[in-house]
XYZ file of C-alpha atoms in Angstrom:
543
model
C 39.121 -0.287 22.090
C 37.078 -2.879 20.744
C 36.126 -2.649 17.376
C 32.459 -3.553 18.111
C 32.437 -0.030 20.397
C 33.692 1.602 18.046
C 30.430 1.012 15.872
C 27.974 0.979 18.310
C 29.330 4.092 19.383
C 29.438 5.461 15.916
C 25.933 4.183 15.750
C 25.051 6.030 18.470
C 26.573 9.351 17.697
C 25.132 9.042 13.693
C 21.222 8.624 15.544
C 22.137 12.109 17.561
C 22.355 13.523 14.349
C 19.973 12.395 12.296
C 17.345 12.925 14.775
C 18.149 16.373 15.113
C 17.581 16.132 11.740
C 13.838 14.590 12.592
C 13.749 17.465 14.819
C 14.502 20.215 11.662
C 12.145 18.770 9.224
C 8.829 17.368 12.355
C 9.199 20.559 14.871
C 10.380 23.575 12.423
C 9.710 22.954 8.854
C 6.718 21.495 9.104
C 5.261 23.393 12.456
C 6.085 26.394 10.841
C 4.377 25.607 7.404
C 1.151 24.466 9.093
C 0.676 27.570 10.995
C 1.337 29.818 8.403
C -1.825 26.918 5.926
C -3.599 27.115 9.062
C -3.372 31.717 8.793
C -4.255 30.264 4.854
C -1.171 32.233 3.752
C 0.441 29.732 1.730
C -0.760 26.391 1.121
C -3.740 23.987 2.084
C -3.017 22.577 5.259
C -3.439 18.931 3.318
C -0.683 19.361 1.602
C 1.783 20.486 3.854
C 0.533 17.035 5.936
C 0.883 14.921 2.248
C 4.507 16.883 1.840
C 6.003 15.722 5.614
C 3.086 11.928 5.522
C 4.758 10.546 8.729
C 7.321 12.562 9.959
C 5.816 13.166 13.592
C 5.378 9.629 14.343
C 8.749 8.689 13.044
C 10.585 11.850 14.862
C 8.541 10.550 18.214
C 10.186 7.188 17.668
C 13.657 8.229 17.175
C 13.700 11.115 19.859
C 11.906 9.309 22.945
C 13.357 5.689 22.290
C 15.648 4.600 20.102
C 17.796 7.269 21.021
C 17.868 7.033 24.856
C 17.779 3.150 25.184
C 21.091 3.316 22.884
C 22.410 6.050 24.797
C 21.196 4.410 28.330
C 23.019 1.183 26.415
C 26.244 2.488 25.691
C 26.635 4.210 29.230
C 26.346 0.899 30.661
C 29.074 -1.011 28.288
C 31.064 -2.017 30.680
C 29.340 -4.009 32.156
C 26.676 -4.937 29.963
C 28.479 -4.833 26.327
C 26.037 -5.217 23.897
C 22.996 -3.261 21.305
C 21.463 -6.396 19.964
C 18.486 -6.414 22.083
C 17.660 -3.285 22.187
C 18.234 -3.270 18.259
C 16.362 -6.629 18.267
C 13.185 -5.158 21.030
C 12.991 -1.742 18.567
C 13.084 -3.258 14.906
C 9.806 -4.133 14.278
C 8.146 -0.483 14.799
C 10.573 0.914 11.877
C 8.073 -0.951 9.699
C 6.145 2.998 9.955
C 9.520 3.623 7.445
C 7.542 2.375 4.546
C 4.340 4.790 4.746
C 7.641 7.726 4.149
C 9.412 5.935 1.781
C 6.121 4.951 -0.461
C 5.318 9.287 -0.452
C 8.677 10.405 -1.104
C 8.929 11.071 -5.076
C 4.625 12.713 -4.234
C 6.138 14.896 -2.256
C 8.784 16.283 -3.603
C 6.886 17.569 -6.070
C 4.728 18.383 -4.402
C 7.486 20.908 -3.300
C 8.223 21.851 -7.247
C 4.865 22.442 -7.349
C 3.357 24.399 -5.037
C 6.707 27.241 -4.782
C 5.646 27.851 -8.218
C 2.127 28.555 -7.426
C 2.389 30.514 -4.058
C 5.503 32.651 -3.435
C 4.621 32.927 0.485
C 5.435 29.060 0.495
C 8.772 29.742 -1.931
C 9.548 32.389 0.268
C 8.765 30.836 4.056
C 11.152 27.440 2.814
C 14.185 29.897 1.837
C 13.928 31.870 4.763
C 13.915 28.751 7.011
C 16.798 26.414 4.951
C 18.676 29.877 5.196
C 18.635 29.233 8.922
C 22.033 28.056 10.370
C 20.297 24.458 11.693
C 19.562 23.817 8.087
C 23.931 24.215 7.253
C 23.391 25.409 3.596
C 21.435 22.580 2.928
C 17.494 22.468 1.020
C 13.989 21.031 1.663
C 14.427 17.727 -0.069
C 17.964 17.251 0.853
C 16.943 16.896 4.424
C 13.601 14.724 3.450
C 16.055 12.615 2.068
C 17.709 11.690 5.247
C 14.738 8.784 6.208
C 14.888 7.440 3.521
C 18.273 6.865 4.112
C 18.968 5.671 7.506
C 17.528 2.051 7.484
C 20.018 0.874 5.017
C 22.452 2.880 7.288
C 21.737 0.620 10.144
C 22.067 -2.773 8.210
C 25.745 -1.299 6.731
C 26.642 -1.022 10.275
C 25.469 -3.449 12.383
C 26.635 -6.258 9.120
C 29.585 -4.578 10.460
C 29.599 -4.891 14.753
C 28.353 -8.587 13.979
C 31.793 -9.098 11.870
C 33.881 -7.903 14.697
C 31.798 -9.031 17.503
C 34.099 -11.476 18.585
C 32.554 -15.766 18.412
C 32.244 -15.993 22.053
C 30.622 -12.389 22.367
C 27.113 -12.815 24.627
C 25.484 -10.117 21.763
C 26.533 -12.721 19.015
C 22.953 -14.497 19.517
C 20.890 -10.961 19.611
C 23.042 -8.687 17.031
C 22.634 -11.497 15.070
C 18.695 -11.880 15.081
C 18.730 -7.681 14.915
C 20.875 -8.123 11.971
C 17.823 -10.116 10.191
C 14.762 -7.768 11.728
C 16.076 -4.589 10.469
C 16.982 -6.931 7.224
C 13.044 -7.467 7.069
C 12.254 -3.590 7.494
C 14.879 -2.999 4.492
C 13.060 -5.319 2.234
C 9.791 -3.489 3.810
C 11.219 -0.037 3.033
C 12.344 -1.036 -0.915
C 8.904 -2.798 -1.618
C 7.490 0.475 -0.844
C 10.089 1.952 -3.104
C 9.238 -0.435 -5.290
C 5.919 -0.802 -5.126
C 5.897 3.394 -5.978
C 8.394 2.756 -9.005
C 5.923 0.006 -10.501
C 3.052 2.687 -10.392
C 4.669 5.746 -12.184
C 6.151 3.074 -14.822
C 2.647 2.085 -15.744
C 1.797 5.900 -15.709
C 4.076 6.452 -18.357
C 3.124 3.670 -20.136
C -1.127 4.972 -20.290
C 0.228 8.262 -21.196
C 1.951 6.461 -24.133
C -1.307 4.505 -24.563
C -3.788 7.796 -24.272
C -5.104 6.961 -20.795
C -7.792 5.345 -22.978
C -10.187 4.093 -19.558
C -10.664 0.556 -19.649
C -6.992 0.018 -19.113
C -6.019 2.727 -16.693
C -5.826 0.059 -13.481
C -3.877 0.437 -11.023
C -2.578 -3.346 -10.068
C -2.090 -3.602 -13.755
C 1.860 -4.955 -13.917
C 4.239 -4.500 -17.017
C 5.716 -8.537 -17.945
C 7.205 -6.976 -21.262
C 7.145 -4.797 -23.924
C 7.917 -4.388 -27.556
C 7.960 -4.190 -31.679
C 6.586 -7.568 -33.790
C 5.832 -7.626 -36.511
C 2.075 -9.440 -37.061
C 1.625 -12.070 -40.669
C -1.127 -11.682 -42.618
C -2.296 -14.882 -44.157
C -4.193 -12.969 -46.173
C -2.188 -10.708 -47.947
C 1.412 -13.121 -47.328
C 2.816 -10.145 -46.064
C 4.063 -9.192 -42.512
C 3.322 -5.429 -41.041
C 4.953 -3.770 -38.215
C 3.397 -3.380 -34.913
C 3.869 -3.219 -30.708
C 3.198 -5.258 -28.005
C 1.734 -4.616 -24.466
C 2.099 -7.450 -22.219
C -0.387 -7.079 -18.706
C -0.070 -9.523 -16.012
C -3.899 -9.938 -17.888
C -4.221 -8.300 -20.892
C -2.466 -7.857 -24.235
C -2.448 -4.771 -25.823
C -1.688 -5.108 -29.528
C -1.191 -1.292 -31.221
C 0.485 0.346 -33.849
C 2.290 3.716 -34.268
C 0.391 6.767 -34.412
C 2.410 8.497 -37.155
C 0.522 12.027 -35.473
C 1.966 11.650 -32.146
C 0.132 14.827 -30.146
C -1.470 12.947 -26.780
C -0.488 9.200 -27.320
C 2.189 7.441 -29.216
C 0.216 4.389 -29.513
C -3.358 3.428 -30.012
C -4.981 -0.500 -29.251
C -5.952 -1.825 -32.178
C -7.377 -4.728 -30.033
C -6.797 -6.369 -26.415
C -6.720 -9.790 -25.749
C -7.312 -11.583 -22.197
C -4.368 -13.639 -20.424
C -6.882 -15.518 -19.477
C -7.345 -18.276 -21.827
C -4.879 -17.940 -23.507
C -2.687 -20.003 -25.544
C 0.712 -19.368 -27.075
C 3.647 -21.835 -29.113
C 6.470 -21.719 -31.444
C 5.882 -21.841 -35.220
C 7.698 -23.537 -37.213
C 7.757 -21.367 -41.139
C 10.664 -21.590 -44.045
C 9.140 -18.244 -45.196
C 9.097 -16.435 -41.781
C 11.077 -17.533 -39.303
C 10.523 -16.898 -35.437
C 7.535 -16.853 -36.209
C 4.986 -17.910 -32.736
C 1.573 -18.580 -32.314
C -0.319 -15.947 -29.599
C -3.848 -17.145 -29.392
C -6.075 -15.965 -27.080
C -10.413 -15.412 -26.784
C -11.055 -12.768 -28.153
C -8.285 -13.317 -31.638
C -5.654 -15.556 -32.809
C -2.189 -13.333 -33.856
C 0.667 -15.157 -36.066
C 3.952 -12.729 -34.945
C 7.785 -12.277 -35.802
C 10.839 -11.568 -33.677
C 13.980 -10.289 -34.748
C 15.721 -13.241 -33.680
C 15.407 -16.474 -32.266
C 16.602 -15.567 -28.940
C 13.258 -12.496 -29.001
C 10.835 -15.014 -29.968
C 12.476 -17.157 -26.957
C 11.698 -13.841 -24.515
C 8.239 -12.696 -26.029
C 7.313 -16.629 -25.603
C 8.370 -17.101 -22.183
C 6.770 -14.369 -21.475
C 3.525 -15.201 -22.565
C 3.935 -18.474 -20.301
C 4.751 -16.636 -17.512
C 1.477 -14.649 -17.350
C -0.447 -17.477 -17.799
C 1.171 -19.842 -15.161
C 0.151 -16.422 -12.910
C -3.057 -16.655 -14.040
C -3.890 -19.918 -13.918
C -2.698 -20.227 -10.696
C -4.778 -16.957 -9.486
C -8.048 -18.924 -11.232
C -7.387 -22.039 -9.454
C -8.109 -20.394 -5.933
C -11.141 -18.710 -6.898
C -12.440 -22.704 -6.111
C -12.495 -21.330 -2.114
C -12.591 -17.593 -3.011
C -16.295 -17.724 -0.481
C -14.536 -16.875 2.634
C -16.715 -16.673 5.896
C -16.334 -13.305 7.651
C -16.379 -12.760 11.546
C -18.128 -10.749 13.921
C -21.398 -13.085 13.523
C -21.060 -13.252 9.174
C -20.700 -17.506 8.875
C -20.232 -17.662 5.547
C -20.993 -21.509 4.122
C -18.856 -23.520 3.304
C -17.760 -24.338 0.136
C -19.509 -27.633 -0.482
C -22.718 -26.180 0.764
C -22.984 -23.120 -1.997
C -25.996 -23.081 -3.756
C -27.097 -26.179 -1.859
C -28.567 -24.148 1.431
C -29.589 -20.521 1.146
C -26.637 -18.308 3.089
C -27.024 -16.230 5.892
C -27.609 -11.858 4.651
C -24.738 -9.595 4.814
C -27.002 -6.746 6.203
C -27.265 -3.261 3.963
C -25.951 -1.683 6.560
C -23.035 -2.927 7.788
C -21.094 -2.614 4.995
C -20.259 0.913 2.382
C -18.211 -0.069 -0.321
C -18.591 -3.517 -2.193
C -16.993 -6.487 -0.508
C -16.387 -7.528 -4.029
C -14.247 -4.634 -5.717
C -13.680 -2.236 -2.633
C -15.654 0.667 -4.680
C -18.204 2.764 -2.373
C -21.706 2.269 -2.830
C -23.776 5.759 -3.679
C -27.459 6.234 -4.278
C -27.798 6.420 -8.083
C -24.627 4.962 -10.011
C -23.705 2.606 -7.671
C -25.963 0.478 -5.594
C -26.369 -2.288 -3.357
C -26.834 -6.091 -4.637
C -26.712 -9.446 -2.586
C -25.010 -12.411 -3.504
C -27.712 -15.343 -3.246
C -25.343 -17.406 -3.041
C -22.611 -16.188 -0.689
C -25.154 -13.242 0.540
C -22.119 -10.728 0.198
C -23.241 -7.396 -0.503
C -21.728 -6.710 -3.983
C -22.487 -3.371 -6.450
C -23.876 -4.779 -9.931
C -20.885 -4.971 -11.925
C -20.090 -7.689 -9.531
C -23.289 -9.363 -9.193
C -23.371 -9.279 -13.240
C -24.142 -13.214 -13.153
C -26.313 -15.401 -12.855
C -26.008 -19.551 -11.810
C -28.387 -22.795 -10.508
C -28.633 -22.670 -6.280
C -29.747 -26.433 -5.835
C -31.494 -24.408 -2.834
C -33.769 -22.450 -5.275
C -35.234 -25.712 -7.029
C -32.288 -25.147 -9.729
C -32.830 -21.649 -10.466
C -31.267 -19.037 -12.105
C -29.759 -16.066 -9.894
C -28.486 -12.440 -8.760
C -24.441 -14.403 -7.775
C -21.074 -12.595 -7.535
C -18.232 -13.099 -9.855
C -16.789 -15.519 -7.301
C -19.314 -17.385 -6.852
C -20.255 -17.978 -10.469
C -17.202 -19.093 -11.451
C -17.161 -21.933 -8.516
C -20.551 -23.115 -9.674
C -20.501 -22.704 -13.069
C -16.850 -23.803 -13.804
C -16.890 -21.313 -16.561
C -13.871 -18.865 -16.626
C -14.653 -14.413 -16.523
C -13.226 -12.346 -19.399
C -11.646 -10.264 -16.046
C -11.230 -10.548 -12.950
C -10.112 -8.874 -9.736
C -8.794 -11.384 -7.633
C -4.802 -10.590 -8.160
C -4.627 -6.914 -6.640
C -2.612 -6.596 -3.639
C -4.203 -5.751 -0.370
C -2.678 -2.813 0.938
C -2.371 -1.311 4.126
C -5.822 -0.062 4.797
C -7.659 -2.518 3.094
C -7.428 -5.377 5.700
C -11.376 -6.501 5.984
C -12.816 -4.964 9.213
C -14.381 -7.829 11.130
C -11.180 -10.008 10.043
C -8.866 -7.281 12.091
C -11.728 -7.215 14.730
C -11.649 -10.612 15.438
C -7.800 -10.123 15.627
C -7.676 -7.213 17.676
C -6.791 -5.389 21.225
C -9.949 -3.024 21.146
C -12.373 -2.497 18.485
C -15.553 -0.132 18.477
C -17.821 2.482 17.427
C -16.668 6.010 17.752
C -17.739 9.262 16.548
C -14.900 11.359 15.589
C -15.417 15.037 15.825
C -14.374 17.425 13.092
C -12.099 20.647 14.104
C -14.837 22.736 15.163
C -16.721 19.796 17.505
C -19.845 20.606 16.241
C -20.258 17.637 13.915
C -18.332 14.484 12.670
C -18.758 11.121 11.375
C -19.344 7.695 13.561
C -16.706 4.618 12.060
C -16.034 1.986 12.677
C -12.561 1.612 15.488
C -10.046 -0.876 15.767
C -6.044 -1.441 17.067
C -5.609 -5.199 15.105
C -3.303 -7.427 17.936
C -0.899 -7.607 14.465
C -1.007 -3.929 13.935
C -0.775 -2.365 17.407
C 0.835 0.624 16.953
C -1.557 2.143 14.128
C -5.786 3.001 14.924
C -7.142 1.793 11.630
C -11.421 4.130 10.759
C -13.459 2.016 9.011
C -16.692 3.094 7.785
C -19.133 0.233 9.068
C -18.225 -2.641 10.499
C -18.213 -4.950 7.730
C -16.034 -3.635 5.600
C -13.613 -4.760 3.224
C -11.349 -1.974 3.207
C -10.383 1.094 6.048
C -10.942 4.566 5.004
C -8.095 5.981 7.567
C -5.159 4.944 9.597
C -3.363 7.074 12.689
C 0.342 5.978 13.845
C -0.563 6.265 17.232
C 3.254 6.235 18.469
C 4.019 9.581 19.775
C 0.759 10.511 20.364
C -0.917 11.788 23.754
C -4.144 10.578 25.276
C -5.840 13.578 27.237
C -8.813 13.931 28.842
C -11.948 15.836 28.132
C -14.299 16.753 30.540
C -18.115 16.485 30.183
C -19.131 19.426 29.211
C -21.978 18.762 26.944
C -22.719 15.220 29.154
C -19.846 13.739 25.960
C -17.330 10.950 26.665
C -15.441 13.642 24.928
C -11.257 12.405 24.545
C -8.823 13.887 22.265
C -5.482 12.270 20.424
C -2.766 15.048 20.592
C 0.656 15.845 18.932
C 2.248 18.286 17.966
C -0.244 20.495 16.037
C -1.785 17.786 15.018
C -5.516 16.996 16.970
C -8.111 14.504 17.043
C -10.900 14.483 18.741
C -13.670 11.211 20.008
C -16.825 10.356 21.512
C -16.945 7.333 23.287
C -20.802 6.004 23.770
C -20.073 5.394 28.256
C -17.891 6.838 30.261
C -16.465 3.076 30.436
C -16.083 2.610 26.950
C -13.883 6.242 26.971
C -11.845 5.062 29.806
C -10.873 1.931 27.582
C -10.088 3.760 24.839
C -7.520 6.123 26.016
C -6.167 3.065 28.502
C -5.340 1.753 25.277
C -4.338 4.506 22.675
C -2.843 5.422 25.537
C -0.182 1.831 25.799
C -0.210 2.162 21.619
C 1.164 5.676 21.783
C 3.967 4.868 24.537
C 4.896 1.721 22.516
C 3.655 -0.377 25.016
C 2.814 -3.517 22.424
């Protein structure tokens, strides 16, 4: 048989084995652990959900879509010898692996912790692992399979493309499919890298004693290491330790008694406004100067190579910070959904349209939720956004108000005054839930208000629900239509949509998958039908 067909058959055989492994994870481990959790015998239900993440969606996709498509194509191989188009069609759905991969280490940790806390939980897992279907392998071993699957696809497809004859009708499709799988692998690898970054950051924070003003998951550690500080008064050096982040330098000293923390932070210098340069000092070779708003330091490295590495790290951090600061000039973006923002050149010259308080549940700048006591709502008088006190603790002259000083948000303050503030939160990467409701709703398959009932079906929360055009297999839930971050997302692939009778005059319908059930209330029967149709298409993988 042709070499390419052998590889295609290997892909099919490994896919069949993989679906069996997913069935074990979802239909046996997850289902049985969830059943016991609901009976209150082992662990909280939320723990089981966190352990298995979105494994149900992954299983449904492979069992109902990917494997059947491959089987059908291999049956027709004699008249249609190609698989590139099948993989090309289904590859975008593999991005759902990012969530599972990112959660993997946390899941393994939860299994370990709760096995110690709850003997019934440990016994149930051990009982399942003894069954023939587990092949004497642990739950953790089986859970590793989805993490390794995407790289496996990439290797098989590379081999397939390499073995294809030049005149093969599948060459173009196979090469495009390989490129798409490469992008999915990159997406998955990015999730792993982000997880490792946060773990490494947490280790650094523990070494520093978990000081509140430096613990921020958006920080990025650029370089750390020992250094000598030159004292101009005593003409001597003393050993210090530096942690250089993307937004600050921590100038530390090792603790004599290392209980709880390895270092004590003596000084924090913001990268914003920082300068660095080499010094020509004959008495102290390999020295350089770090000048910041809070302090200027003369530092000595152990070699010229080490000095150059520090200077490069500092300069890279400074350049990145300056580049981000430039984006402040265009920081005031318009919201869709009837909330037009002022053009940049109009900022401060004319009164803005204020975003209504009841459309927002969190600060439109830092995304922290509002509450009645600690974090109250304020309006920026320049752009009209609803922001918290911390993000609007600035005043600027506004031309439309006779050049009087008014409360403005940080971004507008920077633009209107030209001053650079000591702290900013603009470099923060947007997570999957941090797409603005208004932005996503403007480009959605369907959006609107629904009520999501609790498990008892008696009460629930009302929110703004969106199925985006660029992510059509996911339902995003926002607390309000102008929020800048979704609080929940539901992968729709593999769910069943059920109509419920109007027993109590409410327009009810459900999303059901295995033992997971979501019950919704629409405002009208027409809206209910529209939502059911949209969700059913997404659940079936129709985009």
